Coordinates of C-alpha atoms and ligand atoms in Angstrom, one line a residue:
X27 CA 84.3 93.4 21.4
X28 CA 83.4 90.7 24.2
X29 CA 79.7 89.7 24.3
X30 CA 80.0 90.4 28.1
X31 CA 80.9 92.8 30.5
X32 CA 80.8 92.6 34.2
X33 CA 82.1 95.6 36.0
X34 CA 80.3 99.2 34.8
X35 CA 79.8 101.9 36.9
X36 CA 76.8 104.9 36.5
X37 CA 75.5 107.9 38.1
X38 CA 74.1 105.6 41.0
X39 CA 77.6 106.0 42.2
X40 CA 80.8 107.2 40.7
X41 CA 80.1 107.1 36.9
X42 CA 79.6 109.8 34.4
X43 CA 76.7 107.8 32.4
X44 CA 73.2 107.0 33.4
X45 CA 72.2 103.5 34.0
X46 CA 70.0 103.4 31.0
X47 CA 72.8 105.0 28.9
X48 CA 75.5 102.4 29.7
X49 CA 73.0 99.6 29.2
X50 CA 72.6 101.1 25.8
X51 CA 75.9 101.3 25.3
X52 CA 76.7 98.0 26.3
X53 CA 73.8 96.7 23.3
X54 CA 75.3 98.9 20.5
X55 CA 78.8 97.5 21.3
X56 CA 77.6 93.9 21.0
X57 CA 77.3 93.0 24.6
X58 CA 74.9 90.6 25.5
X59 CA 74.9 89.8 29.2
X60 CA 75.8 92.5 32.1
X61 CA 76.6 93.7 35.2
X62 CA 75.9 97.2 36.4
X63 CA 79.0 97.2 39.9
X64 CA 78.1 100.4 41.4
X65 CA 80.2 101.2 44.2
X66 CA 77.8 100.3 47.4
X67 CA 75.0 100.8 46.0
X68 CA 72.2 99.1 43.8
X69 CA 70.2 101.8 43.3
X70 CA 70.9 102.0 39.4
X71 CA 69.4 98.3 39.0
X72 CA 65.9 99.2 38.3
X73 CA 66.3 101.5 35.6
X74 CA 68.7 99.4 34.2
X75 CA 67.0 96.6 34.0
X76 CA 64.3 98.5 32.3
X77 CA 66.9 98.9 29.6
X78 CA 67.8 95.5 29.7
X79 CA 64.1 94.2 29.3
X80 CA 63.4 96.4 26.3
X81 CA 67.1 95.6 24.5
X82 CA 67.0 92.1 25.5
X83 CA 70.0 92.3 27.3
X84 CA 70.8 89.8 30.1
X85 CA 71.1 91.8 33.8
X86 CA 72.9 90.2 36.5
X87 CA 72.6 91.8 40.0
X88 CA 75.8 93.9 40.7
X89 CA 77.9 95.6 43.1
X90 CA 81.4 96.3 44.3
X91 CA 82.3 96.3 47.5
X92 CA 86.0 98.2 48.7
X93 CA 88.1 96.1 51.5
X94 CA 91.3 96.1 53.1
X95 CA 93.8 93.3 53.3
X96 CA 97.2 95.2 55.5
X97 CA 97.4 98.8 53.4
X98 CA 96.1 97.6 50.3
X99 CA 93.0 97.9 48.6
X100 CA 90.7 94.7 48.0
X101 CA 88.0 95.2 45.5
X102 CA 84.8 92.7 45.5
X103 CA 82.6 92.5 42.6
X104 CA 79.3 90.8 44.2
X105 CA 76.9 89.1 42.0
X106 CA 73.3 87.0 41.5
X107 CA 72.4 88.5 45.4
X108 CA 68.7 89.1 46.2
X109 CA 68.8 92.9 45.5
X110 CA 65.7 93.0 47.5
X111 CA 67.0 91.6 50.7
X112 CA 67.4 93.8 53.8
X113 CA 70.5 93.0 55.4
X114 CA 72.0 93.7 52.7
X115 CA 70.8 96.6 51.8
X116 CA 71.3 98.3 55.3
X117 CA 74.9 97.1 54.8
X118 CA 75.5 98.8 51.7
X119 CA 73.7 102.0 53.5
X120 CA 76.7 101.8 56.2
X121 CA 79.5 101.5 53.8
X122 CA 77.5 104.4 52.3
X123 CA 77.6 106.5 55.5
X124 CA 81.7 106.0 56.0
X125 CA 82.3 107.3 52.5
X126 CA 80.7 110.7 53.7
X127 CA 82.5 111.1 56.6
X128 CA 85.6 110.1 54.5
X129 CA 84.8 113.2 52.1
X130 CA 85.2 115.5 54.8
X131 CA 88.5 114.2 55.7
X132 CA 89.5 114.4 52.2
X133 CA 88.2 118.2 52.2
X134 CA 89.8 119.1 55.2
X135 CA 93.5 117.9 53.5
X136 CA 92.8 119.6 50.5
X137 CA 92.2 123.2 52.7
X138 CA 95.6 122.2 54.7
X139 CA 97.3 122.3 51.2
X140 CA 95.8 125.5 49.7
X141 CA 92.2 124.1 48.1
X142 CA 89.1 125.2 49.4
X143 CA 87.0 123.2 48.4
X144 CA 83.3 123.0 49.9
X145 CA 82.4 119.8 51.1
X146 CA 78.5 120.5 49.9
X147 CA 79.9 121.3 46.3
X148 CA 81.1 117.8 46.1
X149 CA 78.0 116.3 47.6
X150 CA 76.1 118.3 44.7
X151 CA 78.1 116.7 42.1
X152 CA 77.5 113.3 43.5
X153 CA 73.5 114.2 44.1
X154 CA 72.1 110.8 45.0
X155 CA 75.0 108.6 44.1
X156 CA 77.5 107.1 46.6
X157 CA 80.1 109.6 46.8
X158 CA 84.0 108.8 45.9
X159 CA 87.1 109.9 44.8
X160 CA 86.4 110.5 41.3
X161 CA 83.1 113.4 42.4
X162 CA 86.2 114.9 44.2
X163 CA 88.1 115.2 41.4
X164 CA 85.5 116.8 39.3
X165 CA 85.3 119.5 42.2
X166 CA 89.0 119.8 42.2
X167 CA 89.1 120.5 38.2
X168 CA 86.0 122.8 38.2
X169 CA 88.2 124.8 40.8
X170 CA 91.0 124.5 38.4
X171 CA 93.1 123.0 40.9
X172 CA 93.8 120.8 38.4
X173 CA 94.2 120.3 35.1
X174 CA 92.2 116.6 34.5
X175 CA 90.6 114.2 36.8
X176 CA 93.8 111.9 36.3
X177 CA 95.8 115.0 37.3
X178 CA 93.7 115.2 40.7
X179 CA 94.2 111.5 41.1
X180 CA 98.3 111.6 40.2
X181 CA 98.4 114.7 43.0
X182 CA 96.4 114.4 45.6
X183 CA 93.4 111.5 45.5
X184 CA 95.7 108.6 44.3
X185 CA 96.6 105.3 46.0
X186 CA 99.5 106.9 48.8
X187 CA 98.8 110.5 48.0
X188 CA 98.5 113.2 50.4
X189 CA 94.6 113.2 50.5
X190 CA 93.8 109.4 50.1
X191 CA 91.7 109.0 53.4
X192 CA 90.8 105.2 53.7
X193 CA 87.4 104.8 55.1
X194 CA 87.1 102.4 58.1
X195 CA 89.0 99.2 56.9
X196 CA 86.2 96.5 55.9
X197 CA 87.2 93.1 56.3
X198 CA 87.3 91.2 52.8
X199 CA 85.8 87.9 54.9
X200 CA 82.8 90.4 56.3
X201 CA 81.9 91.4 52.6
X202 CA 82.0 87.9 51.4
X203 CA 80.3 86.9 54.1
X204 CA 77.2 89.3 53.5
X205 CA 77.2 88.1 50.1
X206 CA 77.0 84.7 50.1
X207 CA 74.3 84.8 53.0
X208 CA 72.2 86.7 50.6
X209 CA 72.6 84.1 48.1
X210 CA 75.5 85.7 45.9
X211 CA 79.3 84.8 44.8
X212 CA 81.8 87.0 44.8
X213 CA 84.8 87.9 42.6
X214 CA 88.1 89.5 43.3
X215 CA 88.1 92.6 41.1
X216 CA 91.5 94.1 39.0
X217 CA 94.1 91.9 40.9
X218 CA 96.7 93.3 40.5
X219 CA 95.8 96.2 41.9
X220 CA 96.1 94.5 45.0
X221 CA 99.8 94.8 45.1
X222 CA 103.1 92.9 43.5
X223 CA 102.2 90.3 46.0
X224 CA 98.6 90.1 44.3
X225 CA 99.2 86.4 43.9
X226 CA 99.8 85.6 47.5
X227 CA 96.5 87.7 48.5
X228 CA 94.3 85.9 45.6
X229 CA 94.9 82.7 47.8
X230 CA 94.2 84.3 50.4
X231 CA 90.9 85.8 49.9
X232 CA 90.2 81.9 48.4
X233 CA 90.5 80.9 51.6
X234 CA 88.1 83.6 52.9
X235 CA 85.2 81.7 50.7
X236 CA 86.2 84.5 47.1
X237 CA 84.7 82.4 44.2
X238 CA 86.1 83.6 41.3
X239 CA 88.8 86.3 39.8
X240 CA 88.4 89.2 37.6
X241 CA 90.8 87.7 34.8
X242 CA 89.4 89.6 32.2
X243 CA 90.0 93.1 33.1
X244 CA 90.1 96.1 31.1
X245 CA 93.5 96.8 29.3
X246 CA 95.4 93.3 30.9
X247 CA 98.1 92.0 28.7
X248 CA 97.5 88.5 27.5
X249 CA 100.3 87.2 29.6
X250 CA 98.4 88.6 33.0
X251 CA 95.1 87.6 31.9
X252 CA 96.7 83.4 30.8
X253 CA 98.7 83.9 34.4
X254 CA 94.9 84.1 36.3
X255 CA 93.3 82.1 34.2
X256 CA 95.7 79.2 35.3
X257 CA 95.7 80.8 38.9
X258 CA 91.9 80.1 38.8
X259 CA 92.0 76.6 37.3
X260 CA 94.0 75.9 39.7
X261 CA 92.3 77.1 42.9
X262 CA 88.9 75.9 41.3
X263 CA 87.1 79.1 41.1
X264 CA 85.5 80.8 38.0
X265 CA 86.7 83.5 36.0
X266 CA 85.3 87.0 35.0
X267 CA 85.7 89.9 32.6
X268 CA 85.2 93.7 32.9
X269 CA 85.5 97.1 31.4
X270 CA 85.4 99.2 34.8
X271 CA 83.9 101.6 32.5
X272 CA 82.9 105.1 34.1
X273 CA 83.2 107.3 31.2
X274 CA 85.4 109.2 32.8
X275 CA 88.1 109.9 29.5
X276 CA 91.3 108.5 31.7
X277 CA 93.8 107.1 29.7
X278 CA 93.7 103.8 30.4
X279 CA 90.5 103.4 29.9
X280 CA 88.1 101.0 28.1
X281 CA 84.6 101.1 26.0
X282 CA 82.1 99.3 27.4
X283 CA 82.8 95.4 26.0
X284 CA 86.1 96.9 24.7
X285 CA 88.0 93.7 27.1
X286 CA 89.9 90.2 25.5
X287 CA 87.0 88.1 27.1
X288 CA 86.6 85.3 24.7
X289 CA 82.6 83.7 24.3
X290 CA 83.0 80.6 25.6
X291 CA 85.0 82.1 28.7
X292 CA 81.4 84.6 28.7
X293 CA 79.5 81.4 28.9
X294 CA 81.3 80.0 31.7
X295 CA 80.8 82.4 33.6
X296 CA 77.2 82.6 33.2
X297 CA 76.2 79.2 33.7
X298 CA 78.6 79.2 37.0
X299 CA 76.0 82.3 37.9
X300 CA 72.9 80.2 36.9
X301 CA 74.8 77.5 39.1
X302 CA 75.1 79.6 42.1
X303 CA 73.0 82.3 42.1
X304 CA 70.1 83.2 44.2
X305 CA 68.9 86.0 41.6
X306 CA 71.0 85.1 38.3
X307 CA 69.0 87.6 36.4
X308 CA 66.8 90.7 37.2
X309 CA 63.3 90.3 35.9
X310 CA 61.2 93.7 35.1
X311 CA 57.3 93.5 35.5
X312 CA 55.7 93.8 32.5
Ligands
AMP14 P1 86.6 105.4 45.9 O1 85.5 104.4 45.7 O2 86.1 106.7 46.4 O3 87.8 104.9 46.6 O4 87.1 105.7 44.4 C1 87.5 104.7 43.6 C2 87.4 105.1 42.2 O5 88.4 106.1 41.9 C3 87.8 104.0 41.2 O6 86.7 103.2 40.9 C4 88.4 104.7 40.0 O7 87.3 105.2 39.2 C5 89.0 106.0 40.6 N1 90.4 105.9 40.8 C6 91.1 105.4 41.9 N2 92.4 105.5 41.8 C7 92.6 106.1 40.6 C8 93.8 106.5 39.9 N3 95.0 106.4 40.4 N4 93.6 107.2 38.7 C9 92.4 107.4 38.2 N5 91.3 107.0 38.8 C10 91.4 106.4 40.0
ZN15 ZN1 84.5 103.8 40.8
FE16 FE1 87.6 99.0 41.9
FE17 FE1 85.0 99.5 39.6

């Protein structure tokens, strides 16, 4: 188990667990420092750091941002931003906004292929969280459309499957932007989800101002994770390490702190946060 974990999800967006619940999770595992990456959002902070401060546990401010680069997904894990800022926050309230409209899209192609699914149903199963892919999926499988959440993803909500509506394409320099004028870094999240050219874009988004990659992520194979590790070294950014844990029982995935993210590589990455950060830890009032 690493002693840090930077990429959880909760029920402030598309996880199964509560803030508090993965924070506790994240102690009894052995994890000492933390990032909560809700999707948009950072409305899971505050009752996370609540958990933090009582477990003394390490909270850095968290969130993941989705972008496009051509047709393929760029992820953005932003970090040590003031959560309190405004800008920011009325930016994460308009990436918010497109991932309703985006729902109803993603209803309507369902109903075209047989699956009538209610567009409020969905919104109840995300209540207050920002709504994705995965709330659709539960809908799907409590219709018994289909048989697991990975089965709704394999079919229909996947990465080039008949109802993967992208929202309106973000641009990866916009999001970095946003975050570095709030006093932030940012870090390219899974890689090589980006596509077999994943290499070619990490330089890329370098260039757009990224400042570090996720090299420690989930289930990598030590020859993927010693391949970005050199990538970073070499482009002089920092290197991160996450579970992507949101309980959601798919077969790839991870406990919390279940990652190959050695201490010292932990440590790095935490004093290039203290180096950088505007907020490099939330504090609770007393
Ligand atoms: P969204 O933010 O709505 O695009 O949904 C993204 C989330 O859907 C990711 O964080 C994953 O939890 C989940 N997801 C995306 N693609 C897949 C897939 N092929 N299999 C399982 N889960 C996926
Ligand atoms: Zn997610
Ligand atoms: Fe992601
Ligand atoms: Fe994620």
């Amino acid at each position: 188990m690493a002693s840090g974990d930077f990429h959880l999800h909760s029920t402030a967006s598309d996880g199964v667990n509560s803030p508090t619940w993965v924070v506790e999770r994240a102690a009894a595992n052995g994890v000492r420092a933390l990032a909560l990456t809700d999707h948009d959002t950072t409305e899971g902070l505050r009752e996370a750091a609540e958990a933090a401060a009582r477990l003394g546990l390490r909270l850095i401010p968290g969130v993941e941002i989705s972008t496009e680069v051509g047709k393929a997904d760029v992820h953005l894990l932003g970090y040590g931003f003031d959560p309190g800022a405004r800008r920011l926050q009325e930016f994460f309230r308009w990436q918010r906004e497109g991932r309703l409209a985006r729902v109803e899209k993603i209803v309507a192609i369902l109903r075209e292929h047989g699956m009538a699914l209610e567009t409020r149903r969905i919104f109840e199963i995300a209540g207050e969280a920002t709504v994705g892919r995965p709330h659709v999926a539960r809908a799907l499988l409590e219709k018994g459309y289909v048989a697991s959440v990975q089965e709704a993803f394999d079919l229909w909500l996947g990465n080039g499957k008949p109802a993967d509506v992208n929202r309106e394409k973000l641009d990866p320099k916009d999001a970095i932007a946003i975050i570095h004028e709030n006093g932030g870094v940012v870090f390219i999240a899974h890689p090589t989800y980006m596509g077999d050219d994943y290499v070619e874009k990490i330089r890329l988004l370098r260039r757009l101002g990224a400042d570090g990659i996720e090299t420690y992520y989930k289930h990598y194979a030590a020859e993927i994770v010693a391949g970005l590790a050199s990538l970073a070294k070499e482009l002089g950014v920092a290197a991160s390490g996450g579970s992507d844990y949101h309980g959601l029982g798919n077969p790839d995935d991870r406990d919390i702190g279940d990652i190959s993210f050695p201490d010292e590589c932990v440590d790095a990455f935490l004093g290039f946060i203290d180096a950088q950060c505007a907020c490099s830890a939330i504090e609770v009032p007393a």
